[in-house]
Coordinates of C-alpha atoms in Angstrom, one line a residue:
M1 CA 200.5 115.2 41.7
N2 CA 197.9 115.8 44.3
D3 CA 197.1 119.5 45.0
Y4 CA 195.9 119.8 48.5
N5 CA 194.6 123.2 49.6
Y6 CA 194.9 122.8 53.5
G7 CA 193.6 126.3 54.0
N8 CA 190.2 125.9 52.1
Y9 CA 189.1 122.2 52.6
Y10 CA 185.3 121.4 53.3
K11 CA 184.3 121.4 56.9
P12 CA 180.9 119.6 57.7
P13 CA 178.4 121.8 59.7
K14 CA 178.2 121.3 63.4
R15 CA 175.3 119.4 64.7
R16 CA 172.8 121.6 66.6
G17 CA 172.3 120.7 70.3
I18 CA 168.8 119.7 71.6
F19 CA 168.5 123.1 73.3
S20 CA 168.0 124.6 69.9
Y21 CA 165.1 122.5 69.0
V22 CA 163.5 123.1 72.3
L23 CA 163.9 126.8 72.0
V24 CA 162.3 126.7 68.5
A25 CA 159.3 124.7 69.7
L26 CA 158.9 127.0 72.7
I27 CA 158.8 130.1 70.4
A28 CA 156.4 128.4 68.1
G29 CA 154.0 127.5 70.9
I30 CA 154.0 131.0 72.3
I31 CA 153.2 132.4 68.8
G32 CA 150.5 129.8 68.3
G33 CA 148.9 130.7 71.7
L34 CA 148.9 134.4 70.9
I35 CA 147.1 133.7 67.6
S36 CA 144.5 131.4 69.3
A37 CA 143.8 134.0 72.1
Y38 CA 143.7 137.2 70.0
V39 CA 143.3 136.4 66.3
A40 CA 140.7 133.7 66.6
P41 CA 138.1 135.4 68.8
T42 CA 138.4 138.6 66.7
Y43 CA 138.7 137.2 63.2
L44 CA 137.8 133.6 62.9
Y45 CA 134.7 133.4 65.2
G46 CA 131.8 135.4 63.7
K47 CA 133.6 135.7 60.3
I48 CA 134.7 132.1 59.4
I49 CA 133.4 130.1 62.4
P50 CA 130.0 131.0 63.8
T51 CA 130.1 132.2 67.3
P52 CA 128.2 130.1 70.0
E53 CA 125.6 132.1 71.7
I54 CA 124.6 130.9 75.2
Y55 CA 123.0 133.1 77.7
S56 CA 120.3 132.8 80.4
E57 CA 117.8 135.3 81.6
G58 CA 114.4 135.3 83.4
Q59 CA 113.2 134.3 86.7
P60 CA 113.7 130.8 88.3
S61 CA 109.8 130.3 88.1
M62 CA 109.8 130.5 84.4
M63 CA 111.4 128.1 81.9
N64 CA 115.2 128.1 81.8
S65 CA 115.3 130.5 78.9
V66 CA 118.8 129.8 77.4
T67 CA 118.8 130.9 73.8
I68 CA 120.6 128.6 71.3
N69 CA 121.4 129.6 67.8
P70 CA 120.2 126.6 65.7
V71 CA 122.8 127.2 62.9
E72 CA 125.8 127.0 65.2
G73 CA 128.2 124.1 65.0
I74 CA 130.0 124.5 68.3
N75 CA 128.9 123.4 71.7
V76 CA 125.3 122.9 70.7
V77 CA 124.9 119.9 72.8
A78 CA 126.4 121.7 75.8
A79 CA 124.0 124.7 75.2
V80 CA 120.9 122.3 75.0
A81 CA 122.0 120.6 78.3
T82 CA 122.5 123.9 80.0
K83 CA 119.1 125.1 79.1
A84 CA 117.1 121.8 79.9
V85 CA 119.1 120.0 82.6
S86 CA 117.5 121.9 85.5
S87 CA 114.0 120.8 84.5
V88 CA 114.8 117.1 84.4
V89 CA 114.1 115.1 87.5
G90 CA 114.8 111.7 89.0
I91 CA 111.8 109.6 90.0
T92 CA 112.0 106.7 92.5
T93 CA 109.1 104.4 93.2
V94 CA 108.1 101.5 95.5
Q95 CA 105.7 98.8 94.2
I96 CA 104.3 95.8 96.1
E97 CA 105.0 92.7 94.3
R98 CA 102.8 89.8 95.3
D99 CA 103.3 86.1 95.0
F100 CA 101.2 83.1 96.0
F101 CA 102.6 83.2 99.7
W102 CA 104.1 86.6 100.3
S103 CA 104.5 90.2 99.1
R104 CA 107.6 92.4 99.0
P105 CA 108.4 95.9 98.1
V106 CA 110.2 96.4 94.9
E107 CA 112.0 99.8 94.1
G108 CA 112.2 101.4 90.7
V109 CA 113.9 104.4 89.3
G110 CA 113.3 106.6 86.2
S111 CA 113.3 110.1 84.9
G112 CA 110.8 113.0 84.3
V113 CA 110.6 116.5 83.0
V114 CA 108.9 119.5 84.6
V115 CA 106.2 120.9 82.3
N116 CA 104.8 123.4 84.6
S117 CA 106.4 125.6 87.4
D118 CA 103.6 124.5 89.8
G119 CA 104.9 121.0 90.2
Y120 CA 103.5 119.1 87.1
I121 CA 105.9 116.5 85.8
L122 CA 105.7 114.3 82.6
T123 CA 107.1 110.8 82.7
N124 CA 106.4 107.3 81.4
S125 CA 103.5 105.3 82.7
H126 CA 105.7 102.3 83.4
V127 CA 108.0 104.5 85.5
I128 CA 105.1 104.9 88.1
G129 CA 104.1 101.3 87.7
D130 CA 101.1 102.0 85.5
G131 CA 99.5 103.6 88.4
N132 CA 100.4 100.8 90.9
A133 CA 103.3 102.6 92.7
Q134 CA 102.7 102.7 96.4
E135 CA 105.2 105.5 96.9
I136 CA 106.6 108.2 94.4
Q137 CA 109.6 110.4 95.3
V138 CA 110.8 113.1 92.9
L139 CA 114.4 114.3 93.2
F140 CA 115.4 117.7 92.0
E141 CA 118.7 119.1 90.8
N142 CA 119.3 120.9 94.1
G143 CA 119.0 117.5 96.0
E144 CA 115.5 118.1 97.4
K145 CA 113.2 115.2 97.4
I146 CA 109.3 115.7 97.2
Q147 CA 106.6 113.1 97.5
G148 CA 104.6 112.9 94.2
S149 CA 101.1 111.7 93.2
V150 CA 99.8 110.4 90.0
L151 CA 97.1 112.7 88.2
W152 CA 96.9 110.7 85.0
Y153 CA 98.4 107.7 83.1
D154 CA 97.9 105.7 80.1
A155 CA 99.7 102.4 79.9
T156 CA 99.0 102.0 76.2
L157 CA 100.8 105.2 75.3
D158 CA 103.2 104.8 78.2
L159 CA 102.7 108.3 79.4
A160 CA 101.8 109.8 82.9
V161 CA 101.6 113.1 84.8
V162 CA 102.9 113.4 88.3
K163 CA 102.3 116.3 90.7
V164 CA 104.4 117.5 93.6
N165 CA 103.6 120.2 96.1
A166 CA 106.1 122.8 94.8
S167 CA 106.3 125.9 92.8
N168 CA 108.8 128.2 91.1
L169 CA 110.3 125.2 89.3
H170 CA 112.5 125.4 86.1
V171 CA 110.2 124.4 83.3
A172 CA 111.1 122.7 80.0
E173 CA 110.2 124.5 76.8
L174 CA 107.9 122.2 74.7
G175 CA 108.6 122.0 71.0
D176 CA 106.6 120.9 68.0
S177 CA 107.1 117.2 67.3
D178 CA 105.3 117.5 64.0
Q179 CA 108.2 119.6 62.7
V180 CA 111.0 117.1 63.5
I181 CA 112.9 115.8 60.4
V182 CA 115.2 112.9 60.0
G183 CA 118.9 113.7 60.5
E184 CA 118.5 116.6 63.0
L185 CA 120.3 116.8 66.3
A186 CA 118.7 114.8 69.2
V187 CA 119.8 115.2 72.9
A188 CA 118.5 112.8 75.6
I189 CA 118.7 113.7 79.4
G190 CA 117.9 111.2 82.1
N191 CA 119.2 108.8 84.7
P192 CA 120.4 105.8 82.6
L193 CA 121.7 103.5 85.4
G194 CA 119.9 105.0 88.4
L195 CA 120.4 108.1 90.5
D196 CA 124.2 107.5 90.7
F197 CA 124.3 108.8 87.1
Q198 CA 121.8 111.6 87.4
R199 CA 121.1 113.9 84.4
T200 CA 123.3 112.0 82.0
V201 CA 123.4 113.7 78.5
T202 CA 123.6 111.7 75.4
S203 CA 123.3 112.9 71.8
G204 CA 122.8 111.7 68.4
V205 CA 120.4 112.3 65.5
I206 CA 116.7 111.7 64.6
S207 CA 117.1 108.3 63.0
G208 CA 113.4 107.8 61.8
L209 CA 109.7 109.0 62.3
H210 CA 106.5 107.2 62.7
R211 CA 107.9 104.0 63.8
S212 CA 105.6 101.2 65.1
V213 CA 106.9 98.8 67.6
Q214 CA 105.2 95.7 69.0
V215 CA 105.5 96.1 72.9
N216 CA 103.6 92.9 73.8
Q217 CA 100.9 90.6 72.5
Y218 CA 98.3 93.2 73.0
N219 CA 99.9 96.6 72.5
V220 CA 101.7 98.3 69.5
M221 CA 103.2 101.7 70.2
E222 CA 102.7 103.9 67.1
D223 CA 104.1 107.1 65.6
L224 CA 107.3 107.0 67.7
I225 CA 110.4 109.0 67.0
Q226 CA 113.6 106.9 66.5
T227 CA 116.9 108.1 67.6
D228 CA 120.5 106.7 68.1
A229 CA 121.1 108.8 71.2
S230 CA 121.6 106.3 74.0
I231 CA 118.5 105.5 76.0
N232 CA 118.7 102.9 78.9
P233 CA 116.1 101.8 81.5
G234 CA 116.7 104.8 83.8
N235 CA 116.3 107.4 80.9
S236 CA 112.7 106.4 80.8
G237 CA 110.5 109.5 81.2
G238 CA 113.2 112.0 80.4
P239 CA 113.1 114.4 77.5
L240 CA 114.3 114.2 74.0
L241 CA 115.4 117.7 72.8
N242 CA 116.1 119.3 69.6
S243 CA 118.9 121.7 68.7
I244 CA 117.3 124.7 70.4
G245 CA 116.6 122.8 73.7
E246 CA 112.9 122.2 73.1
V247 CA 111.3 119.0 74.3
I248 CA 110.2 117.0 71.2
G249 CA 109.6 113.7 72.9
I250 CA 109.5 111.7 76.1
N251 CA 112.0 108.8 75.9
T252 CA 110.9 105.3 76.7
A253 CA 113.1 102.3 77.4
K254 CA 110.0 100.0 77.5
I255 CA 111.0 99.0 73.9
Q256 CA 114.3 97.0 73.9
T257 CA 114.9 96.1 70.2
G258 CA 118.6 96.5 69.7
E259 CA 121.7 98.5 70.2
G260 CA 121.7 102.0 68.7
L261 CA 117.8 102.1 68.6
G262 CA 116.1 104.4 70.9
F263 CA 112.5 105.5 70.9
S264 CA 110.6 108.6 72.0
I265 CA 106.9 109.4 72.3
P266 CA 106.1 112.6 70.4
I267 CA 105.4 115.5 72.7
N268 CA 102.4 116.7 70.6
L269 CA 100.5 113.6 71.6
V270 CA 100.2 114.6 75.2
K271 CA 99.8 118.3 74.9
P272 CA 96.1 118.2 75.0
V273 CA 96.3 116.2 78.1
L274 CA 98.7 118.5 79.9
E275 CA 96.6 121.6 79.0
E276 CA 93.5 120.1 80.6
I277 CA 95.3 118.7 83.6
I278 CA 97.0 122.1 84.3
E279 CA 93.7 124.0 83.8
E280 CA 91.3 121.6 85.5
G281 CA 93.5 119.5 87.7
S282 CA 92.7 116.2 86.0
F283 CA 92.0 114.8 82.6
K284 CA 88.7 113.0 81.7
N285 CA 88.9 110.6 78.7
V286 CA 86.1 110.7 76.1
Y287 CA 85.1 107.5 74.5
I288 CA 83.0 106.2 71.5
G289 CA 81.7 103.2 73.3
F290 CA 82.6 99.9 71.4
T291 CA 84.9 96.9 71.5
G292 CA 86.9 96.6 68.4
S293 CA 90.1 95.5 66.6
E294 CA 92.3 96.6 63.6
V295 CA 90.9 95.4 60.3
Q296 CA 94.0 93.2 59.5
I297 CA 93.9 91.5 62.9
Y298 CA 90.2 90.8 62.7
E299 CA 90.5 89.2 59.2
V300 CA 93.2 86.8 60.4
Q301 CA 91.4 85.9 63.7
M302 CA 88.0 85.4 62.0
D303 CA 89.3 84.0 58.7
T304 CA 87.2 86.5 56.8
E305 CA 87.6 89.6 54.6
L306 CA 86.2 93.0 55.4
P307 CA 85.4 95.7 52.8
A308 CA 87.8 98.1 54.1
D309 CA 91.7 98.1 53.8
Y310 CA 92.4 99.9 57.1
G311 CA 90.6 101.2 60.1
V312 CA 89.1 99.7 63.2
V313 CA 86.1 97.3 63.1
A314 CA 83.4 97.6 65.8
I315 CA 82.6 94.3 67.2
E316 CA 80.3 95.0 70.1
I317 CA 78.4 98.4 70.7
L318 CA 78.0 99.3 74.3
P319 CA 74.5 100.2 75.4
G320 CA 73.9 103.8 76.1
S321 CA 77.2 104.9 74.6
P322 CA 77.9 107.7 72.1
A323 CA 78.4 105.0 69.5
A324 CA 75.0 103.5 70.2
D325 CA 73.4 107.0 70.2
A326 CA 75.0 107.7 66.9
G327 CA 73.8 104.5 65.3
L328 CA 77.1 102.7 64.9
R329 CA 76.6 99.0 64.1
S330 CA 78.6 95.8 64.7
L331 CA 81.1 95.3 61.8
D332 CA 81.1 99.0 60.9
V333 CA 84.7 99.9 60.1
I334 CA 85.7 103.4 61.4
T335 CA 88.3 104.9 58.9
Y336 CA 88.2 108.6 60.0
V337 CA 87.5 110.8 62.9
D338 CA 86.8 114.1 61.4
D339 CA 89.8 114.5 59.1
E340 CA 92.2 112.2 61.1
Q341 CA 92.8 108.7 59.6
V342 CA 92.2 105.8 61.9
T343 CA 94.7 103.0 61.6
S344 CA 94.5 101.1 64.8
M345 CA 92.8 101.1 68.3
A346 CA 95.8 102.9 69.8
N347 CA 95.8 105.5 67.0
L348 CA 92.0 106.0 67.8
R349 CA 92.8 106.6 71.5
K350 CA 95.4 109.1 70.6
I351 CA 92.9 111.0 68.3
L352 CA 90.3 111.1 71.0
Y353 CA 92.7 113.0 73.3
N354 CA 91.9 116.0 71.2
Y355 CA 88.2 116.1 72.2
R356 CA 86.5 117.1 75.4
I357 CA 83.2 115.9 77.0
G358 CA 80.3 117.5 75.3
E359 CA 82.1 118.0 71.9
S360 CA 81.2 116.2 68.7
A361 CA 83.0 114.5 65.9
E362 CA 82.1 113.1 62.5
L363 CA 83.0 109.4 61.9
T364 CA 83.6 108.1 58.4
I365 CA 82.5 104.4 58.4
N366 CA 82.6 101.7 55.9
R367 CA 79.4 99.6 56.2
D368 CA 79.2 96.7 53.8
G369 CA 81.4 98.5 51.3
N370 CA 79.3 101.8 51.5
I371 CA 80.9 104.9 52.9
R372 CA 78.8 106.7 55.5
K373 CA 79.2 109.6 57.9
I374 CA 77.8 109.6 61.4
T375 CA 78.2 112.1 64.3
V376 CA 79.0 111.1 67.8
R377 CA 78.6 113.4 70.9
F378 CA 81.2 112.6 73.6
K379 CA 80.2 112.1 77.1
E380 CA 82.0 111.1 80.2
F381 CA 83.1 107.4 80.4

């Protein structure tokens, strides 16, 4: 016998309408917003998550002094860009390219960075045509264009200083490239594809230090900073910055080796040049006075073996030069200038930037396997 209890049979629950779900979601969103707006700033930031600190102070004539907390993990790149972008300029040039039958103007574009409020701008030598540019225009953040002139350049090091008739400019803060370590933040600012993309900011890390790259048959650029921050041709001459917005290098797109590989010239290399140019209005190179070559290159070319494993070998001594006065001889191998090791002709040139006319230096030389020391007194080239 089936016993049905019609008054107490099971009733399935009614399905909730879509309005109920929408209402629940709306309430959850409101609660989440309140937590983000009031709980995060007062509890999370500063207690669990470090608070970003970005502020600006000082007069426009001084460097754009935005202080950046180097331990922060939030918006560091944005803070670096805020601090440095006003000091980055665009540089356009006109060079005359000559052929057998005619000549024509060729336009170029690059970047630069203001290193002194009175109009001194650091850039790459190849940006200004290695001194051959007929016309140089510097474009500032406010849209103003000012004609520039070249005060100094070195094609081997790919560095140049341009001067504009201006004052009260935003100045980049220069860092210490000797303190850079692999893995730290790197921020590049420049004009990667021309002035249509002015002051583009890219970021990455320091991928390597003391890199040497063969630029052409006659020139090896040494002691470069390697980064994976994107550096394209228009970025040339723009700054590479660290996590506190200091310039640690000048980017160069002269070296095209592969995707994800960018190179920058350490800022410490050019600091002595900048100091003298700003103080004196120009820079006078000192010289030793010989033609020479790296030991390894000379051994291969001459099919011989020298008594030194490194250094530069003096091939011909110039009459009346500091080298001749000091008693340097042909086939002497220079291994040190004071306490700086000499590895190549480019490295020797970089070392000599630290000396002024009238100063002296002690050369360590290898002469027929014997180590000697001689003193050179620098004079104007």
